[in-house]
Structure formats: C-alpha cells, structure tokens
Amino acid sequence: MLRHWLPVSSFEDCRVPLAVSAFDIVGRRTRVFAEGDLAAAIHASCAVPLMFQPVWLQGRPYLDGGARDWAGIDGMPNDIPVLYHHLPLRMPWLSLPGSLIALPTRPRLKTLRIPGLARPSPNDLTPGATAFEQARAGMAHLLSQPAGTDVLEAKPPSLAA
C-alpha cells in the first residue's frame, strides 16, 4: 500500500530531506534511514512490537524506531534546531528504562510539553479532534510567550484541571 500511495519511491526523490528511524533487533540499536527504498523504511519504522511483525531490510529484522529512539530525533543533525513535542507516557503497567521516558537532550533542542492532552489510541480515535484542538491552543499560548528556556510548558485555560 505504501508503494501505491507514496508520490516517490526513494528518499533521494523527496522534495524535503527525510530521515526515518527503525530499531535493528539483532544489533539492538536504532538505525536512521535517509537513502534508498522509502516505502520499506517507513514500513519498518511502523512495525510496532506485539502489533506487527518485524520488517526485514538488508537481511536484518527491524521494528518501530521508537523502541530505542523514543523521541524520534536521532536522525536530526545536531546543528539543526528542533522543536520536540513531548507526550508523557500513561502506561502504569509498563516499566520502561529512564532513558526511554526522560526528556531528550541535544544541542539546539526546544521541548514543548502540554500536560493533560486527550489521548487517542489504536482502539479509540475519537479523542483525536479534541487533542488536536488542545495542542493548537497550547502552541498558541506558548508562541505568545518569550522562549527563554529549553523546556516550554503550556497549560492554557482549555487544559486547566
């Protein structure tokens, strides 16, 4: 399906530079793809453990890049500014190493946190529209404030507890 719907077949043909991360199961590391078969890399990056089978690329099995690159920013060069929207985990039954749930750190990174966002899930997408509006309101609030810190946190009236 990806090959059918994507307007290009390779990273090199993309109008905007693109990098996709996937987790190399054998090497137990994140691999960032930025050249070659676009559909295959996207497919691998979406192979969520326990939901989808690993995707084989170049003789190795890959899973969703979030297995190690939780923030999805490993493919960004350090000299490029990044605005990262942090979504805190809400899975009390899942115990993850601190490195996977901590705020990422790197040069030129600004982290945006908007507490209390509605959370759609694979089983219930109905909160999606509410989450979008809450994120829009939170971003509008943040953009009206001075950005003097590396971690920006918004709690506009629509998100007040």
XYZ file of N, CA and C in Angstrom:
483
model
N 0.812 -1.196 0.000
C 0.000 0.000 0.000
C 0.858 1.263 0.000
N 1.942 1.240 0.769
C 2.813 2.418 0.812
C 3.349 2.752 -0.574
N 3.815 1.743 -1.276
C 4.365 1.983 -2.615
C 3.314 2.611 -3.534
N 2.072 2.210 -3.370
C 0.995 2.743 -4.204
C 0.703 4.207 -3.872
N 0.703 4.555 -2.593
C 0.278 5.887 -2.178
C 1.398 6.915 -2.087
N 2.623 6.493 -1.897
C 3.719 7.466 -1.814
C 3.986 8.087 -3.185
N 4.189 9.395 -3.236
C 4.436 10.036 -4.537
C 5.833 9.767 -5.098
N 6.758 9.298 -4.252
C 8.118 8.974 -4.694
C 8.500 7.616 -4.111
N 9.534 6.999 -4.682
C 9.910 5.661 -4.221
C 11.187 5.644 -3.388
N 11.954 6.732 -3.408
C 13.206 6.736 -2.650
C 13.352 8.031 -1.854
N 14.182 7.978 -0.846
C 14.485 9.163 -0.032
C 15.051 10.272 -0.921
N 15.873 9.868 -1.868
C 16.533 10.840 -2.738
C 15.544 11.645 -3.574
N 14.366 11.092 -3.824
C 13.360 11.770 -4.640
C 12.428 12.681 -3.833
N 12.570 12.687 -2.516
C 11.714 13.534 -1.674
C 12.056 15.008 -1.884
N 11.039 15.868 -1.889
C 11.263 17.313 -2.054
C 11.979 17.908 -0.839
N 11.714 17.354 0.350
C 12.310 17.826 1.599
C 13.142 16.677 2.163
N 14.348 16.954 2.667
C 15.151 15.872 3.249
C 14.365 15.133 4.341
N 14.472 13.826 4.328
C 13.716 12.986 5.252
C 14.628 11.918 5.823
N 14.440 11.628 7.110
C 15.135 10.518 7.758
C 14.104 9.758 8.578
N 14.189 8.439 8.568
C 13.248 7.573 9.270
C 14.055 6.628 10.136
N 13.675 6.509 11.408
C 14.427 5.600 12.268
C 13.669 4.289 12.465
N 14.424 3.213 12.515
C 13.893 1.879 12.787
C 14.886 1.196 13.731
N 14.380 0.263 14.507
C 15.208 -0.420 15.501
C 15.699 -1.749 14.953
N 17.016 -1.894 14.865
C 17.670 -3.128 14.410
C 17.641 -4.116 15.568
N 16.824 -5.155 15.464
C 16.648 -6.108 16.557
C 17.945 -6.845 16.864
N 18.647 -7.297 15.842
C 19.878 -8.069 16.050
C 20.962 -7.195 16.681
N 21.161 -6.002 16.139
C 22.192 -5.102 16.655
C 21.768 -4.330 17.899
N 20.471 -4.399 18.252
C 19.903 -3.691 19.405
C 20.288 -2.213 19.391
N 20.066 -1.590 18.216
C 20.378 -0.163 18.081
C 19.426 0.457 17.069
N 19.305 1.762 17.157
C 18.492 2.497 16.192
C 19.306 2.730 14.938
N 18.673 2.537 13.806
C 19.313 2.843 12.530
C 18.471 3.914 11.859
N 19.125 4.943 11.390
C 18.432 6.026 10.710
C 18.607 5.832 9.211
N 17.485 5.713 8.498
C 17.496 5.558 7.048
C 17.251 6.917 6.416
N 18.088 7.310 5.480
C 17.933 8.582 4.779
C 18.191 8.432 3.284
N 18.366 7.198 2.844
C 18.545 6.934 1.414
C 17.998 5.553 1.105
N 17.660 5.350 -0.170
C 17.172 4.043 -0.598
C 15.652 3.957 -0.637
N 15.155 2.770 -0.405
C 13.739 2.424 -0.540
C 12.895 3.083 0.557
N 12.136 4.084 0.183
C 11.339 4.853 1.126
C 10.227 4.020 1.764
N 9.472 3.296 0.967
C 8.352 2.502 1.489
C 8.834 1.453 2.489
N 9.931 0.785 2.186
C 10.446 -0.254 3.088
C 10.876 0.342 4.428
N 11.531 1.494 4.399
C 11.977 2.133 5.646
C 10.780 2.589 6.477
N 9.774 3.172 5.834
C 8.580 3.603 6.567
C 7.865 2.389 7.151
N 7.758 1.331 6.375
C 7.132 0.090 6.846
C 7.849 -0.409 8.107
N 9.164 -0.451 8.069
C 9.934 -0.909 9.234
C 9.716 0.017 10.425
N 9.666 1.322 10.170
C 9.524 2.274 11.270
C 8.144 2.204 11.924
N 7.207 1.540 11.275
C 5.850 1.408 11.816
C 5.571 0.030 12.404
N 6.558 -0.827 12.442
C 6.363 -2.191 12.933
C 6.373 -2.189 14.462
N 5.248 -1.793 15.048
C 5.119 -1.693 16.499
C 5.190 -3.092 17.099
N 6.094 -3.306 18.062
C 6.210 -4.629 18.674
C 4.874 -5.110 19.250
N 4.610 -6.381 19.108
C 3.408 -7.080 19.564
C 2.166 -6.762 18.728
N 2.256 -5.775 17.830
C 1.130 -5.487 16.932
C 1.441 -5.944 15.513
N 2.703 -5.748 15.070
C 3.106 -6.066 13.706
C 4.394 -6.866 13.722
N 4.562 -7.686 12.699
C 5.784 -8.469 12.544
C 6.953 -7.551 12.207
N 8.170 -7.907 12.610
C 9.342 -7.134 12.177
C 9.438 -7.123 10.649
N 10.051 -6.086 10.135
C 10.244 -5.935 8.694
C 11.708 -6.207 8.387
N 11.965 -7.053 7.408
C 13.333 -7.406 7.040
C 13.859 -6.429 5.990
N 14.968 -5.779 6.314
C 15.654 -4.875 5.400
C 17.129 -5.255 5.367
N 17.659 -5.414 4.209
C 19.080 -5.722 4.046
C 19.509 -6.891 4.933
N 18.634 -7.903 5.009
C 18.950 -9.125 5.742
C 18.838 -9.032 7.254
N 18.226 -7.951 7.776
C 18.102 -7.785 9.226
C 16.654 -7.421 9.575
N 16.165 -7.901 10.741
C 14.802 -7.561 11.150
C 14.765 -6.211 11.884
N 13.767 -5.389 11.542
C 13.615 -4.066 12.138
C 12.220 -3.896 12.725
N 12.157 -3.089 13.776
C 10.901 -2.697 14.409
C 10.795 -1.183 14.416
N 9.693 -0.701 14.924
C 9.451 0.731 15.113
C 10.674 1.381 15.763
N 11.132 2.477 15.175
C 12.302 3.177 15.706
C 12.129 3.671 17.128
N 10.880 3.826 17.563
C 10.618 4.265 18.930
C 11.028 3.252 19.983
N 11.402 2.054 19.562
C 11.878 1.074 20.533
C 13.103 1.592 21.282
N 13.920 2.401 20.621
C 15.089 2.987 21.283
C 15.102 4.508 21.123
N 14.718 4.995 19.963
C 14.692 6.438 19.681
C 13.287 6.953 19.989
N 12.948 6.962 21.292
C 11.598 7.285 21.734
C 11.135 8.646 21.209
N 12.034 9.616 21.205
C 11.670 10.963 20.769
C 11.635 11.093 19.244
N 12.238 10.149 18.530
C 12.245 10.207 17.073
C 13.136 11.295 16.512
N 14.209 11.637 17.220
C 15.077 12.726 16.758
C 16.507 12.278 16.468
N 16.785 10.986 16.532
C 18.157 10.519 16.274
C 18.649 10.878 14.872
N 17.741 11.010 13.928
C 18.140 11.311 12.560
C 18.394 12.786 12.290
N 18.179 13.632 13.283
C 18.371 15.071 13.093
C 19.808 15.467 13.412
N 20.500 16.127 12.483
C 21.857 16.602 12.784
C 21.831 17.603 13.945
N 22.876 17.612 14.756
C 22.926 18.483 15.935
C 22.940 19.967 15.610
N 23.304 20.333 14.388
C 23.365 21.754 14.044
C 22.025 22.312 13.562
N 20.987 21.477 13.543
C 19.665 21.915 13.106
C 18.776 22.097 14.327
N 18.109 23.265 14.448
C 17.206 23.441 15.591
C 16.005 22.504 15.495
N 15.581 21.972 16.641
C 14.473 21.022 16.687
C 13.481 21.468 17.751
N 12.198 21.474 17.395
C 11.117 21.669 18.360
C 10.499 20.298 18.571
N 10.602 19.795 19.791
C 10.144 18.445 20.121
C 8.916 18.545 21.018
N 7.814 17.951 20.587
C 6.597 17.918 21.400
C 6.609 16.639 22.218
N 6.810 16.784 23.524
C 6.910 15.635 24.424
C 5.524 15.187 24.863
N 5.212 13.918 24.620
C 3.970 13.319 25.097
C 4.321 12.322 26.189
N 3.999 12.628 27.446
C 4.351 11.708 28.532
C 3.590 10.385 28.414
N 4.239 9.327 28.832
C 3.614 8.002 28.804
C 2.555 7.897 29.884
N 1.521 7.153 29.578
C 0.476 6.862 30.560
C 0.202 5.371 30.535
N 1.218 4.588 30.832
C 1.068 3.142 30.832
C 1.607 2.609 32.152
N 0.812 2.666 33.225
C 1.311 2.243 34.532
C 1.733 0.780 34.576
N 1.206 -0.037 33.668
C 1.525 -1.450 33.639
C 2.845 -1.729 32.938
N 3.425 -0.701 32.293
C 4.654 -0.875 31.525
C 5.806 -0.184 32.228
N 6.846 -0.918 32.518
C 8.023 -0.345 33.162
C 9.113 -0.166 32.106
N 9.484 1.092 31.853
C 10.491 1.380 30.842
C 11.728 1.984 31.481
N 12.901 1.724 30.899
C 14.117 2.366 31.406
C 13.984 3.885 31.318
N 14.584 4.579 32.276
C 14.512 6.034 32.329
C 14.936 6.702 31.045
N 15.889 6.107 30.308
C 16.372 6.717 29.073
C 15.283 6.785 28.004
N 14.259 5.938 28.121
C 13.201 5.950 27.129
C 12.087 6.933 27.460
N 11.970 7.326 28.723
C 10.875 8.218 29.088
C 11.361 9.599 29.508
N 12.671 9.776 29.671
C 13.215 11.083 30.038
C 13.138 12.036 28.854
N 13.142 13.329 29.154
C 13.185 14.312 28.080
C 14.515 14.182 27.353
N 14.499 14.188 26.032
C 15.757 14.089 25.293
C 16.589 15.361 25.472
N 17.876 15.215 25.354
C 18.773 16.364 25.402
C 19.686 16.306 24.191
N 19.946 17.455 23.628
C 20.854 17.583 22.495
C 20.992 19.070 22.206
N 22.016 19.477 21.476
C 22.154 20.899 21.130
C 20.967 21.380 20.300
N 20.577 22.610 20.506
C 19.554 23.306 19.717
C 18.178 22.636 19.782
N 17.855 22.015 20.918
C 16.568 21.360 21.107
C 15.691 22.190 22.037
N 14.480 22.463 21.608
C 13.452 23.069 22.451
C 12.372 22.014 22.634
N 12.007 21.762 23.871
C 10.991 20.763 24.174
C 9.700 21.454 24.564
N 8.620 21.022 23.995
C 7.285 21.545 24.265
C 6.492 20.483 25.021
N 5.939 20.867 26.167
C 5.068 19.958 26.920
C 3.723 20.649 27.119
N 2.665 19.930 26.815
C 1.314 20.418 27.058
C 0.613 19.351 27.893
N 0.625 19.504 29.222
C 0.015 18.475 30.083
C -1.484 18.344 29.848
N -1.987 17.147 30.034
C -3.418 16.920 30.009
C -4.053 16.762 28.641
N -3.264 16.542 27.602
C -3.854 16.352 26.277
C -4.716 15.096 26.245
N -5.823 15.166 25.523
C -6.631 13.967 25.274
C -5.752 12.961 24.542
N -5.966 11.678 24.786
C -5.101 10.661 24.201
C -5.881 9.665 23.352
N -5.814 9.816 22.017
C -6.385 8.761 21.175
C -5.543 7.495 21.302
N -6.107 6.377 20.942
C -5.369 5.111 20.979
C -5.788 4.299 19.759
N -5.068 3.205 19.475
C -5.477 2.378 18.337
C -6.909 1.867 18.465
N -7.403 1.740 19.704
C -8.758 1.237 19.914
C -9.809 2.342 20.000
N -9.382 3.594 20.124
C -10.330 4.704 20.250
C -9.709 5.982 19.702
N -10.039 6.314 18.474
C -9.502 7.512 17.836
C -10.353 8.757 18.087
N -11.503 8.599 18.749
C -12.403 9.736 18.938
C -11.782 10.910 19.698
N -10.836 10.717 20.639
C -10.232 11.883 21.301
C -9.280 12.677 20.397
N -9.040 12.217 19.176
C -8.077 12.864 18.294
C -8.385 14.318 17.999
N -9.644 14.630 17.681
C -10.017 16.011 17.361
C -9.830 16.911 18.579
N -10.193 16.419 19.753
C -10.009 17.195 20.986
C -8.526 17.422 21.253
N -7.711 16.377 21.087
C -6.265 16.504 21.296
C -5.674 17.532 20.346
N -6.117 17.523 19.100
C -5.618 18.485 18.119
C -5.945 19.908 18.561
N -7.169 20.159 18.985
C -7.566 21.498 19.419
C -6.810 21.912 20.687
N -6.614 20.978 21.610
C -5.852 21.285 22.821
C -4.406 21.623 22.474
N -3.803 20.862 21.572
C -2.423 21.131 21.165
C -2.323 22.472 20.447
N -3.302 22.786 19.605
C -3.318 24.072 18.910
C -3.396 25.222 19.917
N -4.277 25.104 20.903
C -4.411 26.141 21.926
C -3.132 26.255 22.757
N -2.537 25.125 23.098
C -1.288 25.143 23.861
C -0.158 25.787 23.090
N -0.044 25.476 21.816
C 1.001 26.066 20.984
C 0.781 27.564 20.826
N -0.470 27.983 20.617
C -0.763 29.414 20.508
C -0.362 30.134 21.794
N -0.647 29.519 22.920
C -0.255 30.103 24.209
C 1.265 30.233 24.308
N 1.980 29.169 23.939
C 3.441 29.195 24.025
C 4.055 30.209 23.073
N 3.496 30.313 21.873
C 4.048 31.252 20.896
C 3.865 32.703 21.328
N 2.944 32.954 22.249
C 2.737 34.314 22.747
C 3.671 34.647 23.909
N 4.478 33.667 24.354
C 5.384 33.835 25.491
C 6.828 33.923 25.012
N 7.698 34.586 25.814
C 9.127 34.554 25.468
C 9.661 33.125 25.601
N 10.537 32.734 24.689
C 11.067 31.363 24.684
C 12.471 31.346 25.258
N 12.611 31.646 26.519
C 13.931 31.747 27.129
C 14.490 30.447 27.674
N 13.680 29.394 27.759
C 14.163 28.147 28.332
C 14.157 27.042 27.279
N 14.818 25.936 27.615
C 14.862 24.811 26.693
C 13.605 23.950 26.766
N 12.875 24.020 27.906
C 11.637 23.260 28.050
C 10.494 24.244 28.238
N 9.583 24.263 27.291
C 8.432 25.154 27.328
C 7.216 24.338 27.743
N 6.489 24.835 28.751
C 5.323 24.095 29.198
C 4.116 25.006 29.176
N 3.056 24.532 28.562
C 1.824 25.320 28.452
C 0.698 24.655 29.199
N -0.116 25.457 29.791
C -1.353 24.953 30.392
C -2.416 26.038 30.196
N -2.870 26.197 28.937
C -3.868 27.216 28.656
C -5.183 26.885 29.359
N -6.105 27.846 29.472
C -7.353 27.632 30.194
C -8.115 26.379 29.755
N -8.065 26.036 28.464
C -8.817 24.858 27.991
C -8.259 23.557 28.533
N -7.049 23.600 29.132
C -6.447 22.383 29.680
C -6.391 22.415 31.197
N -6.920 23.450 31.817
C -6.835 23.585 33.268
C -7.538 22.416 33.935
N -6.959 21.941 35.027
C -7.517 20.788 35.733
C -8.742 21.187 36.543
